[in-house]
Coordinates of C-alpha atoms and ligand atoms in Angstrom, one line a residue:
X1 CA -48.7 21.1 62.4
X2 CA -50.8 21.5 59.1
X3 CA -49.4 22.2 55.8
X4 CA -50.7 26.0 56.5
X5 CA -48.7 26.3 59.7
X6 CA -45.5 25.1 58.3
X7 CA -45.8 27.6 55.6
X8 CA -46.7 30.5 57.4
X9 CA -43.2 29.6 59.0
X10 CA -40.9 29.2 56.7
X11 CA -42.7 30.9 53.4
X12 CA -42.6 34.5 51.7
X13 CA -45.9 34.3 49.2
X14 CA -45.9 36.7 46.3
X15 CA -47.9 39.8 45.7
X16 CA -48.5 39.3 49.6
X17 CA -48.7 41.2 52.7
X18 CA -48.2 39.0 55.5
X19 CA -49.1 40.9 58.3
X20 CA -52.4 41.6 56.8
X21 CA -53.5 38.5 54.5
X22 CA -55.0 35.9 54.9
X23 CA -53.7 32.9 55.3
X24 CA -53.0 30.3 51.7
X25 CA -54.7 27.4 51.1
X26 CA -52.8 24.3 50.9
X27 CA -53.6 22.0 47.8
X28 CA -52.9 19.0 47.8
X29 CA -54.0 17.7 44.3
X30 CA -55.6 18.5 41.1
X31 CA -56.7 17.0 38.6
X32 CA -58.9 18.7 35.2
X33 CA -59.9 22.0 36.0
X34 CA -60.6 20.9 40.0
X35 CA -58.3 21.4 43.3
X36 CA -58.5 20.0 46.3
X37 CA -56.8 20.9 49.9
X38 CA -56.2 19.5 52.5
X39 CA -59.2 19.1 54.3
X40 CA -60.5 17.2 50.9
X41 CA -62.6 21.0 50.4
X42 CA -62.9 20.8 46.1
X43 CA -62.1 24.5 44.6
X44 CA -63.1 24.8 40.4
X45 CA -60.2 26.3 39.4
X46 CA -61.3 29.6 37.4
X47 CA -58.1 31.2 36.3
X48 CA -56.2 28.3 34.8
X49 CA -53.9 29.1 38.1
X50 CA -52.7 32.3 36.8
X51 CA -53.3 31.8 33.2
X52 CA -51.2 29.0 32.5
X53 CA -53.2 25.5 32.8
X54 CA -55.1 25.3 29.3
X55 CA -55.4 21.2 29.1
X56 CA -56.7 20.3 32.9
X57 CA -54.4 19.6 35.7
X58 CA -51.8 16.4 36.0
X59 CA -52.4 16.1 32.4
X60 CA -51.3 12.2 31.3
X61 CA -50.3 13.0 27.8
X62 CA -47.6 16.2 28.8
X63 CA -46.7 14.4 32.2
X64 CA -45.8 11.1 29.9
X65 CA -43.6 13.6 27.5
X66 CA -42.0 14.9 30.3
X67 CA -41.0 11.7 32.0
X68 CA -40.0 9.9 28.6
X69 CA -37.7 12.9 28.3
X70 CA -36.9 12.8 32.3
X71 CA -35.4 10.0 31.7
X72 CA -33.4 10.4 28.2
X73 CA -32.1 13.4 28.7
X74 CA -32.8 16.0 31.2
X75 CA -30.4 19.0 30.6
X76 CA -27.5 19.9 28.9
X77 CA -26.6 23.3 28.8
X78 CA -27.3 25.3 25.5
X79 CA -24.4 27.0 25.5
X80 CA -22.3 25.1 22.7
X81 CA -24.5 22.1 22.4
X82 CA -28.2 21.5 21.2
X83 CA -30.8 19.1 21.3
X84 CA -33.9 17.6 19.5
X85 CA -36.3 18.7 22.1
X86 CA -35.3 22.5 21.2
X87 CA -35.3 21.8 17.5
X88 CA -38.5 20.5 17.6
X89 CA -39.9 23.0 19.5
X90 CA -38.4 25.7 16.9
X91 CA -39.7 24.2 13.9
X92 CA -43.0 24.1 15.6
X93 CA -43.4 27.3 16.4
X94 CA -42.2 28.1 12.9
X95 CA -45.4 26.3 11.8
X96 CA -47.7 28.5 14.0
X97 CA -46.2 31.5 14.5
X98 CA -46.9 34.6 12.0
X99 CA -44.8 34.0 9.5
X100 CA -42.1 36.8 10.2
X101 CA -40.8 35.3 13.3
X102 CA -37.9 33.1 12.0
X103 CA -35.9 32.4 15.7
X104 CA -36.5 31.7 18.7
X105 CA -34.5 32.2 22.0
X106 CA -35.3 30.2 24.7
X107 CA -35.4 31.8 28.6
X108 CA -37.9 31.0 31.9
X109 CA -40.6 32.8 32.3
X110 CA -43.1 35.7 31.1
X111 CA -40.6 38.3 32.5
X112 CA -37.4 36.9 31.1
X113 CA -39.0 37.3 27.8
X114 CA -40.0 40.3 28.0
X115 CA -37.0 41.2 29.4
X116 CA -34.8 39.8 26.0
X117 CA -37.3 41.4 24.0
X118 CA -36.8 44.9 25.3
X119 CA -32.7 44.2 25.6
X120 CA -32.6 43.4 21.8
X121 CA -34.8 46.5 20.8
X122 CA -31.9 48.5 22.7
X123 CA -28.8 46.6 21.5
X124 CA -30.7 46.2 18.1
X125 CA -29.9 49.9 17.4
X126 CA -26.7 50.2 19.5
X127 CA -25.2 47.7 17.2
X128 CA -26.2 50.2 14.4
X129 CA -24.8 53.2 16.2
X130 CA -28.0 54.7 16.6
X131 CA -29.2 56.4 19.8
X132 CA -32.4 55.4 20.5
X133 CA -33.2 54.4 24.2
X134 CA -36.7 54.8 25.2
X135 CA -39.1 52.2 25.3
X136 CA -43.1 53.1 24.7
X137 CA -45.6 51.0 26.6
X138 CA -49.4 51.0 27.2
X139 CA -50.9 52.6 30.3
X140 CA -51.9 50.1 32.9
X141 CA -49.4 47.5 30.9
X142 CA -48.4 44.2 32.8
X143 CA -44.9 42.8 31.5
X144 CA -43.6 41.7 34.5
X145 CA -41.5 42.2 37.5
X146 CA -37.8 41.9 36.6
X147 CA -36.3 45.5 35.8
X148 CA -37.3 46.3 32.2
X149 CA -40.4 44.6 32.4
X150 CA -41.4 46.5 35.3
X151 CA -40.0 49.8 33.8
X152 CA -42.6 48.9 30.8
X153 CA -45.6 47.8 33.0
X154 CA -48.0 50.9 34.5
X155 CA -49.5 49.1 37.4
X156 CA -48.1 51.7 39.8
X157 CA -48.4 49.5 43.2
X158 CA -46.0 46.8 41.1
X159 CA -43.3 49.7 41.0
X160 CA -43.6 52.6 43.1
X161 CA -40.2 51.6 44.8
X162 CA -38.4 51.8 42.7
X163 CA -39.0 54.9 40.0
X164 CA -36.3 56.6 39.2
X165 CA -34.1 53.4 38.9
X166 CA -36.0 52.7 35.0
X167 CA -35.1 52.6 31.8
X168 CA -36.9 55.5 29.9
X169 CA -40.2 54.4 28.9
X170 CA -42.9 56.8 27.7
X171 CA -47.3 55.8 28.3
X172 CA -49.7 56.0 25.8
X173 CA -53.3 55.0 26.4
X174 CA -55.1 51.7 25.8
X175 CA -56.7 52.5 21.8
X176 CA -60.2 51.3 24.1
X177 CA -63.7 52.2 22.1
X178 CA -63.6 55.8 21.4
X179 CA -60.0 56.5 22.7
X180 CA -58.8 55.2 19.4
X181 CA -57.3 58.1 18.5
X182 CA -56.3 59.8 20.8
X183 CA -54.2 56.6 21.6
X184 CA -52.6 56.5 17.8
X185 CA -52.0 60.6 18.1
X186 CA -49.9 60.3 21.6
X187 CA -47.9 57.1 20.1
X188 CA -46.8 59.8 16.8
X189 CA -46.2 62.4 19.6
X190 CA -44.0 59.7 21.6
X191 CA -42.0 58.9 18.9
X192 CA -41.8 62.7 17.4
X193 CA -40.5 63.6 20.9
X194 CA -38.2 61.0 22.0
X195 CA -35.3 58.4 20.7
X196 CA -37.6 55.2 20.6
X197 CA -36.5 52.0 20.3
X198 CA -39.2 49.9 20.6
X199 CA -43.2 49.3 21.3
X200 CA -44.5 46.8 24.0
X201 CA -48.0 45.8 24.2
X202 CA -50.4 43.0 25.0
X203 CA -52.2 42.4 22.0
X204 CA -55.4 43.0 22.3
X205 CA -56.3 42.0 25.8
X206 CA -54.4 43.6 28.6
X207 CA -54.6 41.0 31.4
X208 CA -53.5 42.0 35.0
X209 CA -55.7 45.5 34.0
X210 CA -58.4 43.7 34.5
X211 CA -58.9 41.8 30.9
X212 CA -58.9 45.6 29.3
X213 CA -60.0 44.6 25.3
X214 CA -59.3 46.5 22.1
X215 CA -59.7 46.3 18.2
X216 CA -57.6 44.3 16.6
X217 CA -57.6 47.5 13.8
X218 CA -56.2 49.6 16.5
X219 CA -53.3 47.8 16.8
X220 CA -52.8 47.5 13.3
X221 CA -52.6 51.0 13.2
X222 CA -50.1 51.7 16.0
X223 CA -48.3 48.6 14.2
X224 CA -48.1 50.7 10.8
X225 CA -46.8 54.2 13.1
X226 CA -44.4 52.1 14.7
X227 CA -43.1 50.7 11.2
X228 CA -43.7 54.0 9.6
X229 CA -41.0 55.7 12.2
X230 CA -38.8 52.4 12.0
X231 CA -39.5 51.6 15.6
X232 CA -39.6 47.6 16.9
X233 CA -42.7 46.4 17.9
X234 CA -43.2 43.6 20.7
X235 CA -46.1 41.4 21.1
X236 CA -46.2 40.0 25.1
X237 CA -48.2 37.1 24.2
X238 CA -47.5 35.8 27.7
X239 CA -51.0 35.8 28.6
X240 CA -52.8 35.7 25.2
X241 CA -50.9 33.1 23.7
X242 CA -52.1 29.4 22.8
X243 CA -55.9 29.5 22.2
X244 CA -57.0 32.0 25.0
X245 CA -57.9 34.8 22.1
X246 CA -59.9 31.9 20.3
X247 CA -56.6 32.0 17.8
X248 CA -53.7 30.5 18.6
X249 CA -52.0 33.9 19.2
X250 CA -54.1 37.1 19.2
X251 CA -51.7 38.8 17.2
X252 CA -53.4 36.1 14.3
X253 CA -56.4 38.6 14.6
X254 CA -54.1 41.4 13.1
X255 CA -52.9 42.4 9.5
X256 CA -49.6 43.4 10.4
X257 CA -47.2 41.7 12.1
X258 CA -44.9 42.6 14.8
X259 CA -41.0 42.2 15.0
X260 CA -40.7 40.1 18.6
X261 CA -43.2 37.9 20.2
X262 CA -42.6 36.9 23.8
X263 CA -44.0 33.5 24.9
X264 CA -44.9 31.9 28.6
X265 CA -47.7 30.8 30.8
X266 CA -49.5 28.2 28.6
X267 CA -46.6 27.5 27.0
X268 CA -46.0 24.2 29.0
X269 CA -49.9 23.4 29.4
X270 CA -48.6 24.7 33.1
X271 CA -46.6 22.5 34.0
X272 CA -42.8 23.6 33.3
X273 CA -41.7 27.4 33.7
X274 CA -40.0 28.1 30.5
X275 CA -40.7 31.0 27.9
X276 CA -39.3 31.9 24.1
X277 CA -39.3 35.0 22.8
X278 CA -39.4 35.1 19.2
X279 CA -37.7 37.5 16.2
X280 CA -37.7 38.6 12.6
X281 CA -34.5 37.3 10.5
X282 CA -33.8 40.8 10.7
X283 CA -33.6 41.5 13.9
X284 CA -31.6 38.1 14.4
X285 CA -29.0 39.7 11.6
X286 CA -28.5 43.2 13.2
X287 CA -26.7 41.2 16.0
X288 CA -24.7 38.4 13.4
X289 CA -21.2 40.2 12.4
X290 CA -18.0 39.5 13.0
X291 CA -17.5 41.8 16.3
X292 CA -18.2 39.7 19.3
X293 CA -19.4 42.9 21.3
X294 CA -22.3 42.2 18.7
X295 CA -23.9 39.3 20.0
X296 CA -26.6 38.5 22.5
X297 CA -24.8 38.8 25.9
X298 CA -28.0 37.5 28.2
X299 CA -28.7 33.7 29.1
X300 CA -30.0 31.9 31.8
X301 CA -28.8 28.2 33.1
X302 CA -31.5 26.2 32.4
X303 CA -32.0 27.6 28.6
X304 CA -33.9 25.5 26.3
X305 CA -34.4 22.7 29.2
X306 CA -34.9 19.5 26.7
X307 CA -37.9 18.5 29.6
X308 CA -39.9 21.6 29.5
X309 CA -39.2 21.6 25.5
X310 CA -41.3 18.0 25.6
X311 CA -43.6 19.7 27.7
X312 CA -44.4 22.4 25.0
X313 CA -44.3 19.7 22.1
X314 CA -46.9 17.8 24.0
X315 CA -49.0 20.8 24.6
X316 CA -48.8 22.4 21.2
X317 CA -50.0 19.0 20.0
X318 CA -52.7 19.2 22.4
X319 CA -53.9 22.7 21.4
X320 CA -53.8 21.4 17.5
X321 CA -56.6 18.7 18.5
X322 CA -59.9 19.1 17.5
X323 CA -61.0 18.2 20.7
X324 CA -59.4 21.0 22.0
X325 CA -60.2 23.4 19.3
X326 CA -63.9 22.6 20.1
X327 CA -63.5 23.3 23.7
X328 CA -62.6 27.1 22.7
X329 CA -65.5 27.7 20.9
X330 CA -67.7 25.8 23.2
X331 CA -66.6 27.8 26.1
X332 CA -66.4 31.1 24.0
X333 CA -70.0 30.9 23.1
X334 CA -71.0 29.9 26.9
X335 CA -69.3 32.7 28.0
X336 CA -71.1 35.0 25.4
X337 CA -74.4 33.7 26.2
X338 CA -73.6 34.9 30.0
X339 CA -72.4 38.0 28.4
X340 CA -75.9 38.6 26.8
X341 CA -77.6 37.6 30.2
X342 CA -75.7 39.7 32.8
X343 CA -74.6 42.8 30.9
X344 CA -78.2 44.3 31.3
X345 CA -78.1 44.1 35.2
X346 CA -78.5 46.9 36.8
X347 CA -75.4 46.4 39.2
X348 CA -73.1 45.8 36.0
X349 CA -71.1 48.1 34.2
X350 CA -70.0 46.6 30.8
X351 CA -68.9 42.8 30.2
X352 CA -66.7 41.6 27.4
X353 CA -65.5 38.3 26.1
X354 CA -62.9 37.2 23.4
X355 CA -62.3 33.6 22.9
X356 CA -62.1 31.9 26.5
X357 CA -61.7 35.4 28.5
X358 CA -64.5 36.9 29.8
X359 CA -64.9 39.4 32.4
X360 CA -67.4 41.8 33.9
X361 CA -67.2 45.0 35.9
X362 CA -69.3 45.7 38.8
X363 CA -70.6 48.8 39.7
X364 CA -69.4 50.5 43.2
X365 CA -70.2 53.7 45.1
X366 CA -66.1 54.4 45.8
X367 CA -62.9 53.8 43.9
X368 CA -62.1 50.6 43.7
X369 CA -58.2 49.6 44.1
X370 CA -57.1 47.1 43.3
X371 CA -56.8 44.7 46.0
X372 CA -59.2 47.1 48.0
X373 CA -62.4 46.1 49.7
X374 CA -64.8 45.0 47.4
X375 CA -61.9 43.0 45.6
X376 CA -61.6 40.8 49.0
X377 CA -64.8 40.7 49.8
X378 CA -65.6 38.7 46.2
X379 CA -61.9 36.8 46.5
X380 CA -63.8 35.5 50.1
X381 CA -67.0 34.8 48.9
X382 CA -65.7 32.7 45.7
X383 CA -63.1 30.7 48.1
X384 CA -66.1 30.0 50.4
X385 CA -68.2 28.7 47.6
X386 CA -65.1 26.5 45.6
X387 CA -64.2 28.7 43.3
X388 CA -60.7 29.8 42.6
X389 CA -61.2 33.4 41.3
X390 CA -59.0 37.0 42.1
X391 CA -60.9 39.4 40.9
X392 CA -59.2 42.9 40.2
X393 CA -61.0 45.7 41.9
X394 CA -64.9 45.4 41.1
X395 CA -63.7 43.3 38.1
X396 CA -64.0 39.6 38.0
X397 CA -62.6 37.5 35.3
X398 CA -63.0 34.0 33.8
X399 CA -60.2 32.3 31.8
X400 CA -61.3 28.8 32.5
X401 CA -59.0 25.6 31.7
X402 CA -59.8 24.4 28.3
X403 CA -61.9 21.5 29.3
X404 CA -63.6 22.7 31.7
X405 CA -67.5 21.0 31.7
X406 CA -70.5 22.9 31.0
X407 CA -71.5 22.0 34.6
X408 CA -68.2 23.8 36.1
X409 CA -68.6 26.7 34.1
X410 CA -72.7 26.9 34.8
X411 CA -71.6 26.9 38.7
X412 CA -69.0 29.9 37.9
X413 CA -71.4 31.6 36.1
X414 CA -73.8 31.5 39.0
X415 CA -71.4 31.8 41.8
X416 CA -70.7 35.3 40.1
X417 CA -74.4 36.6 39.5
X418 CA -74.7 35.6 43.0
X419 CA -71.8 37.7 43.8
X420 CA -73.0 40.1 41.7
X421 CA -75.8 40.6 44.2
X422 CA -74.1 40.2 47.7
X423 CA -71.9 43.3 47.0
Ligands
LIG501 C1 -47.8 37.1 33.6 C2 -47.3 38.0 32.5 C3 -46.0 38.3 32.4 C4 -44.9 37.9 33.4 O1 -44.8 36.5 33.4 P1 -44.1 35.8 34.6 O2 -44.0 34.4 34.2 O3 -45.0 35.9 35.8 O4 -42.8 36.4 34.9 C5 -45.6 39.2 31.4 N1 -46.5 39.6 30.5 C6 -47.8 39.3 30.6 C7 -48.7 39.9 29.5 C8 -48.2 38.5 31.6 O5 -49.6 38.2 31.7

């Protein structure tokens, strides 16, 4: 039996239908921004897998962290004891983060941060005996799929199951070109109408919509509301963290800074799930009294795992390279070139780029859902050609591996004007 067989036994994929997908590919190796499977077929991988691969595949320099570490210490649980890996971690992201954000609490992924953030913006005013209960998120959001992430995110297919079972969490829309205000004026009407706790957003790109961009001004703005009204603002960086923006967070872009930060994806260089979601001193302090009912009551087992800690040490010094800091702007200014070339076609609707995310939306006579048709007609025709891109509808996005090669990224860019056409 092949790989492929074995798994279509045994495996549940997610986001997956299994009656009616297709089925996975099996890899078997990777190495820089390339896959291979197991007939030895070569795939460039376009998405970073998911977002999370900044520094290449099988790196040497984070795989050497993680084995030096491997074999010092692997775990010990973070309840009652500490270590250097975490330590180190903390005082590096005290050295890049805006400067409000003075701790850090570790958990395992995107979700689980978002999922502390949104628990402390609700126990935050509990412990101050104030009722305030409903969370405000963007239209269209992505935060995840655990229970108050999904309650925050608007993809409706994500959550249709299971509304009615949410926290309360009131939509305004993406301040997009020209929505601007009508965006800040529903986030005054939230707040006037309901007990809000807190704000979650994806500063300034919105990823699983479809790499949806806006102003770094309009977000200041809904910031200032927010801060006006004494309501907590949350910054899921899980996509838009480490470099992808062109910063090292996109919330660097802003003038005003928010009170929680949550962390994933590149966190690790993609190799470890871990995540951190970060706070303001006082936030930390509206918890720190001497009732116990007061504290943080959420943790997970594998907190602050000392080996995926040496992962992010080794990735954050990766990031700081110059090397790597030339590879943004190298790719940023590819991608705007394409920008230039493709957004006069006549089959093209707009096309946007900030830092290494670029996308462009294709024009189509129906409405596109999206995983509907024209979405898995593209998904085909980049497999066939060895290209690892899931387009969202009729948009299809780049968010390449740092160091991908001009050559690799000259094929995507082709691969999609060719694409462009076929559909
Ligand atoms: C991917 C993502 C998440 C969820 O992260 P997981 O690790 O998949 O749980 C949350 N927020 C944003 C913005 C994301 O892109």
């Amino acid at each position: 039996m092949t790989l492929t067989e074995k798994d279509s036994q045994y495996l549940w994929h997610p986001y997956t239908q299994h009656k009616t997908s297709q089925t996975p590919i099996a890899i078997t190796k990777a190495e820089g921004a390339l896959l291979w499977d197991e007939n030895g077929k070569e795939y460039i991988d376009a998405i970073a897998s998911w977002w999370v691969n900044p520094f290449g595949h099988s790196n040497k320099i984070i795989a050497d962290a993680v084995y030096k570490q491997l074999t010092t210490l692997e775990h010990v649980l973070f309840g009652g004891f500490t270590h250097e890996p975490a330590v180190k971690v903390a005082e590096k992201l005290m050295e890049i983060l805006p400067e409000n954000q003075q701790k850090i609490f570790f958990s395992d992924n995107g979700s689980t941060a978002v999922e502390v953030a949104i628990k402390v913006a609700l126990q935050y005013f509990f412990n101050k005996n104030e009722k305030r209960t409903t969370i405000i998120a963007f239209e269209n959001a992505f935060h995840g799929d655990t229970f108050a992430a999904m309650a925050a995110s608007g993809i409706s297919f994500y959550t249709q199951a299971f509304q009615g079972m949410f926290i309360d969490v009131v939509r305004i829309p993406v301040p997009v070109k020209g929505q601007e205000q009508t965006s800040f004026e529903a986030l005054e009407s939230a707040i006037k109408n309901n007990n809000c706790a807190g704000f979650i957003f994806e500063p300034l790109v919105l990823g699983a919509a479809g790499m949806v961009m806006y102003e770094p001004e309009a977000l200041a703005k809904l910031i200032q509301i927010c801060k006006k009204n004494n309501v907590l603002t949350i910054a899921d960086e899980v996509m838009t963290g480490f470099g992808k923006t062109g910063k090292t967070f996109a919330m660097d872009y802003v003038s005003e800074q928010p009170d929680m930060i949550c962390l994933s994806k590149a966190l690790t260089g993609g190799t470890i799930p871990m995540a951190i979601t970060t706070f303001t001193q006082d936030i930390f302090d509206a918890f720190y009294d001497d009732d116990i009912n007061k504290a943080l009551f959420h943790g997970h087992t594998f907190t602050a795992n000392p080996t995926g800690c040496a992962a992010v040490l080794a990735s954050i010094d990766l990031l700081q390279t110059s090397v790597m800091q030339n590879n943004i702007e190298r790719i940023n200014e590819k991608h705007l070139e394409f920008q230039k070339k493709i957004e006069k076609h006549p089959k093209v609707i707009t096309a946007r780029t900030l830092g290494v995310i670029f996308a462009v939306e294709i024009k189509s006579n129906s409405e596109e859902s999206y995983y509907g048709s024209m979405r898995t007609k593209l998904y085909n025709f980049f497999i066939d050609k060895g290209l690892v891109l899931r387009p969202v509808g009729n948009i299809v996005y780049i968010l390449p591996p740092y160091i991908m090669t001009n050559e690799q990224l000259q094929k995507v860019y082709n691969t999609i004007e060719e694409a462009i056409e076929m559909v």
